[in-house]
């Protein structure tokens, strides 16, 4: 099936998305949102309104009624209960993605112009090891702005991390390694992380024309269901004493499967002093 949006190409099943490439379409705001934007630059108001319109279209695909989408702690949008989402915008692109928490544990997306970072910025956001990876990738595939991709991936990681933990994550707290197959991995090592905080994310990226997009969307881990003592519909039943289930090979223990990162798919603004989750 042909993706309905460009960013959908790097999202797993269960995530709904909407996007726009300009601010020409009408995008009315709820009074609470309009009050939030009062006095802002007109360009920023248009960006905000279009991004909120994208969010409402994506939410509608989940069967959710429209409502004001206001920033919470750290600037992250306050999504409805049971929903995760992320918003991004850059010159020439706005997008929003949402999913049920039963399908996706967290969401982070970022859009950038597909061009190199300004001189000196890479050293502010990347470690020596990350810069070495960027140099190696650039030598083999010079058409991709790998420094900008690294920055964008860290932004997407932060947008997924912050709503899930409520904690700041600096550029040095995440080691990101892009690959030339349209994927990247991130290892998270902040000081004093909250109990149960993620330590690893797998993500995807794409470059299309003048745009570079990154996304992080770890699947939700479903709780294991207890194995029934006897099931007429199954030839396997639980054995006493914690042994292997009857009908299963010796040494077998029935557990729920691990959450697997979604696989690789098809294979742009400098950082500012303030990072926002959306």
Coordinates of C-alpha atoms in Angstrom, one line a residue:
X1 CA 0.0 0.0 0.0
X2 CA 1.4 3.4 -0.9
X3 CA 2.1 5.6 2.1
X4 CA -0.3 8.5 2.6
X5 CA 2.5 10.7 3.9
X6 CA 6.2 10.9 3.3
X7 CA 7.1 10.4 6.9
X8 CA 5.0 7.3 7.1
X9 CA 7.7 5.5 5.1
X10 CA 9.9 5.5 8.3
X11 CA 7.1 4.7 10.8
X12 CA 6.0 1.3 12.1
X13 CA 2.4 0.1 11.8
X14 CA 0.0 1.6 14.3
X15 CA 1.3 5.2 13.9
X16 CA -0.9 7.7 12.2
X17 CA 0.7 10.8 10.5
X18 CA -0.2 14.0 8.8
X19 CA 2.0 16.5 7.1
X20 CA 2.1 19.8 5.2
X21 CA 4.6 21.6 3.0
X22 CA 3.4 25.1 3.5
X23 CA 1.0 27.2 5.7
X24 CA -1.5 28.1 3.0
X25 CA -4.4 25.9 4.2
X26 CA -6.8 27.3 6.8
X27 CA -5.7 26.1 10.3
X28 CA -8.0 27.5 12.9
X29 CA -6.9 27.3 16.5
X30 CA -8.8 26.6 19.7
X31 CA -9.1 29.7 22.0
X32 CA -6.5 28.3 24.4
X33 CA -4.0 27.7 21.6
X34 CA -4.7 31.2 20.1
X35 CA -4.0 32.8 23.5
X36 CA -0.7 30.9 23.7
X37 CA 0.4 32.4 20.3
X38 CA -0.8 35.9 21.0
X39 CA 2.0 38.4 20.3
X40 CA 4.3 35.9 18.6
X41 CA 5.8 36.5 15.1
X42 CA 3.2 35.9 12.4
X43 CA 5.5 33.2 10.8
X44 CA 5.6 31.4 14.1
X45 CA 1.9 31.6 14.5
X46 CA 1.3 30.1 11.0
X47 CA 3.8 27.3 11.7
X48 CA 2.1 26.5 15.0
X49 CA -1.3 26.5 13.5
X50 CA -0.4 24.2 10.6
X51 CA 1.4 21.8 12.9
X52 CA -1.7 21.7 15.2
X53 CA -3.9 21.0 12.1
X54 CA -1.6 18.1 11.2
X55 CA -1.9 16.8 14.8
X56 CA -5.7 16.9 14.6
X57 CA -5.8 15.1 11.3
X58 CA -3.5 12.4 12.7
X59 CA -5.6 12.1 15.8
X60 CA -8.8 11.8 13.8
X61 CA -7.3 8.7 12.2
X62 CA -7.2 7.2 15.7
X63 CA -10.8 8.1 16.2
X64 CA -10.1 10.9 18.6
X65 CA -12.2 14.1 18.8
X66 CA -10.4 17.4 18.2
X67 CA -9.3 19.5 21.1
X68 CA -6.7 22.0 22.1
X69 CA -3.2 20.7 22.1
X70 CA -1.2 22.7 24.7
X71 CA 2.4 22.4 25.8
X72 CA 3.1 20.7 29.1
X73 CA 6.4 20.3 31.0
X74 CA 9.4 21.2 28.9
X75 CA 7.2 22.3 26.0
X76 CA 6.1 18.8 25.0
X77 CA 2.5 18.6 23.8
X78 CA 0.0 17.2 26.3
X79 CA -1.6 14.4 24.3
X80 CA -4.8 12.7 25.3
X81 CA -4.6 9.8 27.8
X82 CA -3.4 6.6 26.2
X83 CA -1.8 8.4 23.3
X84 CA 1.8 9.3 22.4
X85 CA 2.8 11.7 19.7
X86 CA 5.3 14.1 18.3
X87 CA 5.3 17.3 16.2
X88 CA 8.1 18.7 14.0
X89 CA 8.5 21.7 11.6
X90 CA 11.2 23.2 9.5
X91 CA 11.3 25.4 6.5
X92 CA 8.9 23.8 4.0
X93 CA 7.6 21.0 6.1
X94 CA 5.4 20.4 9.1
X95 CA 4.3 17.0 10.5
X96 CA 2.6 15.3 13.4
X97 CA 2.4 11.6 14.4
X98 CA 0.3 9.8 17.0
X99 CA -0.2 6.3 18.2
X100 CA -1.9 4.4 21.0
X101 CA 0.3 3.5 23.9
X102 CA -0.8 -0.1 23.5
X103 CA 1.0 -0.1 20.2
X104 CA 3.9 2.3 20.6
X105 CA 5.7 3.2 23.8
X106 CA 7.1 6.6 22.7
X107 CA 7.3 8.7 19.6
X108 CA 9.9 11.2 18.4
X109 CA 10.2 12.8 14.9
X110 CA 12.4 15.5 13.5
X111 CA 12.5 17.3 10.2
X112 CA 15.5 19.3 8.9
X113 CA 16.7 20.8 5.7
X114 CA 19.0 18.3 4.0
X115 CA 22.1 20.4 4.2
X116 CA 25.3 20.4 6.3
X117 CA 25.3 21.9 9.7
X118 CA 26.9 25.3 10.0
X119 CA 30.6 25.3 10.7
X120 CA 31.5 24.5 14.3
X121 CA 28.1 23.0 15.3
X122 CA 28.9 19.3 14.9
X123 CA 31.6 19.7 17.7
X124 CA 28.8 20.9 20.0
X125 CA 26.5 18.0 19.5
X126 CA 28.7 15.0 18.7
X127 CA 31.5 13.1 20.5
X128 CA 34.8 12.2 18.9
X129 CA 33.5 8.8 18.2
X130 CA 30.3 10.1 16.6
X131 CA 32.3 12.5 14.5
X132 CA 34.5 9.6 13.3
X133 CA 31.4 7.7 12.2
X134 CA 30.1 10.8 10.4
X135 CA 33.4 11.2 8.5
X136 CA 33.4 7.5 7.5
X137 CA 29.8 7.6 6.2
X138 CA 30.5 10.9 4.4
X139 CA 33.4 9.4 2.6
X140 CA 31.3 6.5 1.3
X141 CA 28.1 8.3 0.6
X142 CA 28.8 12.1 0.2
X143 CA 25.3 12.9 -1.0
X144 CA 23.8 12.6 2.5
X145 CA 24.4 15.4 5.1
X146 CA 25.5 13.0 7.8
X147 CA 26.3 15.7 10.3
X148 CA 22.8 17.1 10.1
X149 CA 21.4 13.6 10.2
X150 CA 23.2 12.9 13.4
X151 CA 21.8 16.1 14.9
X152 CA 18.3 15.3 13.7
X153 CA 18.4 11.8 15.1
X154 CA 19.4 13.2 18.5
X155 CA 16.4 15.5 18.4
X156 CA 14.1 12.7 17.6
X157 CA 15.5 10.6 20.4
X158 CA 15.0 13.5 22.8
X159 CA 11.4 14.0 21.8
X160 CA 10.7 10.3 22.5
X161 CA 12.7 10.3 25.8
X162 CA 11.5 13.5 27.5
X163 CA 7.7 12.7 27.6
X164 CA 8.5 9.2 28.8
X165 CA 10.8 10.2 31.6
X166 CA 10.3 13.9 32.3
X167 CA 14.1 14.3 32.4
X168 CA 16.5 16.4 30.3
X169 CA 18.7 14.6 27.9
X170 CA 21.8 16.5 26.7
X171 CA 23.5 15.9 23.4
X172 CA 26.4 14.1 25.2
X173 CA 23.9 11.8 27.0
X174 CA 23.0 9.9 23.8
X175 CA 25.5 8.1 21.6
X176 CA 23.9 7.9 18.1
X177 CA 25.2 5.8 15.3
X178 CA 23.6 6.2 11.8
X179 CA 23.9 3.6 9.2
X180 CA 23.7 3.9 5.4
X181 CA 20.7 1.6 5.2
X182 CA 18.2 4.2 6.5
X183 CA 18.5 3.2 10.2
X184 CA 20.2 4.5 13.3
X185 CA 20.7 3.4 16.9
X186 CA 21.0 5.4 20.1
X187 CA 22.5 4.4 23.4
X188 CA 21.3 6.6 26.3
X189 CA 23.5 7.1 29.3
X190 CA 22.4 10.2 31.3
X191 CA 23.5 10.7 34.9
X192 CA 21.0 9.5 37.4
X193 CA 18.3 8.2 35.0
X194 CA 14.9 7.4 36.4
X195 CA 14.1 3.7 37.2
X196 CA 13.0 1.9 34.1
X197 CA 14.2 4.6 31.7
X198 CA 15.0 3.5 28.2
X199 CA 18.7 2.8 27.5
X200 CA 18.5 2.2 23.8
X201 CA 16.4 3.4 20.8
X202 CA 16.4 2.2 17.2
X203 CA 15.3 4.7 14.6
X204 CA 15.0 5.3 10.9
X205 CA 15.8 8.2 8.6
X206 CA 15.2 9.3 5.0
X207 CA 16.3 12.1 2.7
X208 CA 13.8 13.2 0.1
X209 CA 14.7 16.2 -2.1
X210 CA 15.6 19.0 0.3
X211 CA 14.2 17.4 3.4
X212 CA 15.8 15.0 6.0
X213 CA 13.4 13.2 8.4
X214 CA 14.2 11.0 11.4
X215 CA 11.9 9.0 13.6
X216 CA 12.0 6.9 16.8
X217 CA 9.0 4.7 17.6
X218 CA 9.7 1.8 20.0
X219 CA 7.0 -0.8 20.1
X220 CA 5.0 -1.2 23.3
X221 CA 5.9 -4.2 25.3
X222 CA 2.8 -6.2 26.0
X223 CA 2.5 -8.0 29.3
X224 CA 2.8 -11.8 29.3
X225 CA -0.5 -13.7 29.8
X226 CA -0.5 -16.5 32.3
X227 CA -0.3 -19.9 30.7
X228 CA -3.4 -21.9 31.4
X229 CA -3.2 -25.1 33.4
X230 CA -5.3 -26.8 30.8
X231 CA -6.7 -25.6 27.5
X232 CA -8.8 -27.8 25.3
X233 CA -7.7 -25.8 22.3
X234 CA -4.0 -26.5 22.8
X235 CA -2.0 -29.6 22.9
X236 CA 0.5 -27.9 25.3
X237 CA -0.3 -27.6 29.0
X238 CA 1.6 -26.5 32.0
X239 CA 3.6 -29.1 33.9
X240 CA 3.8 -29.2 37.7
X241 CA 6.9 -28.1 39.6
X242 CA 8.0 -25.5 37.1
X243 CA 9.2 -28.0 34.5
X244 CA 8.8 -27.5 30.8
X245 CA 5.2 -27.3 29.6
X246 CA 3.8 -30.6 28.5
X247 CA 4.0 -31.0 24.8
X248 CA 6.9 -28.5 24.5
X249 CA 10.6 -29.5 24.1
X250 CA 12.6 -30.1 27.3
X251 CA 14.0 -26.9 28.8
X252 CA 11.3 -24.7 27.2
X253 CA 9.9 -21.9 29.2
X254 CA 6.9 -20.0 27.8
X255 CA 7.5 -16.2 28.0
X256 CA 6.2 -13.2 26.0
X257 CA 8.3 -12.3 23.1
X258 CA 10.6 -9.3 23.3
X259 CA 9.7 -5.9 21.7
X260 CA 11.6 -5.8 18.4
X261 CA 12.6 -2.5 16.8
X262 CA 11.0 -2.0 13.4
X263 CA 13.3 -2.9 10.6
X264 CA 15.1 -0.7 8.1
X265 CA 13.1 0.9 5.3
X266 CA 13.9 3.1 2.3
X267 CA 16.6 4.9 2.4
X268 CA 17.4 19.9 7.9
X269 CA 18.4 24.1 11.1
X270 CA 21.2 24.3 13.5
X271 CA 20.6 23.6 17.2
X272 CA 19.5 26.5 19.3
X273 CA 20.1 27.1 23.0
X274 CA 16.6 25.7 23.8
X275 CA 15.6 22.1 22.9
X276 CA 11.9 21.5 22.7
X277 CA 10.3 18.0 22.7
X278 CA 8.0 19.2 19.8

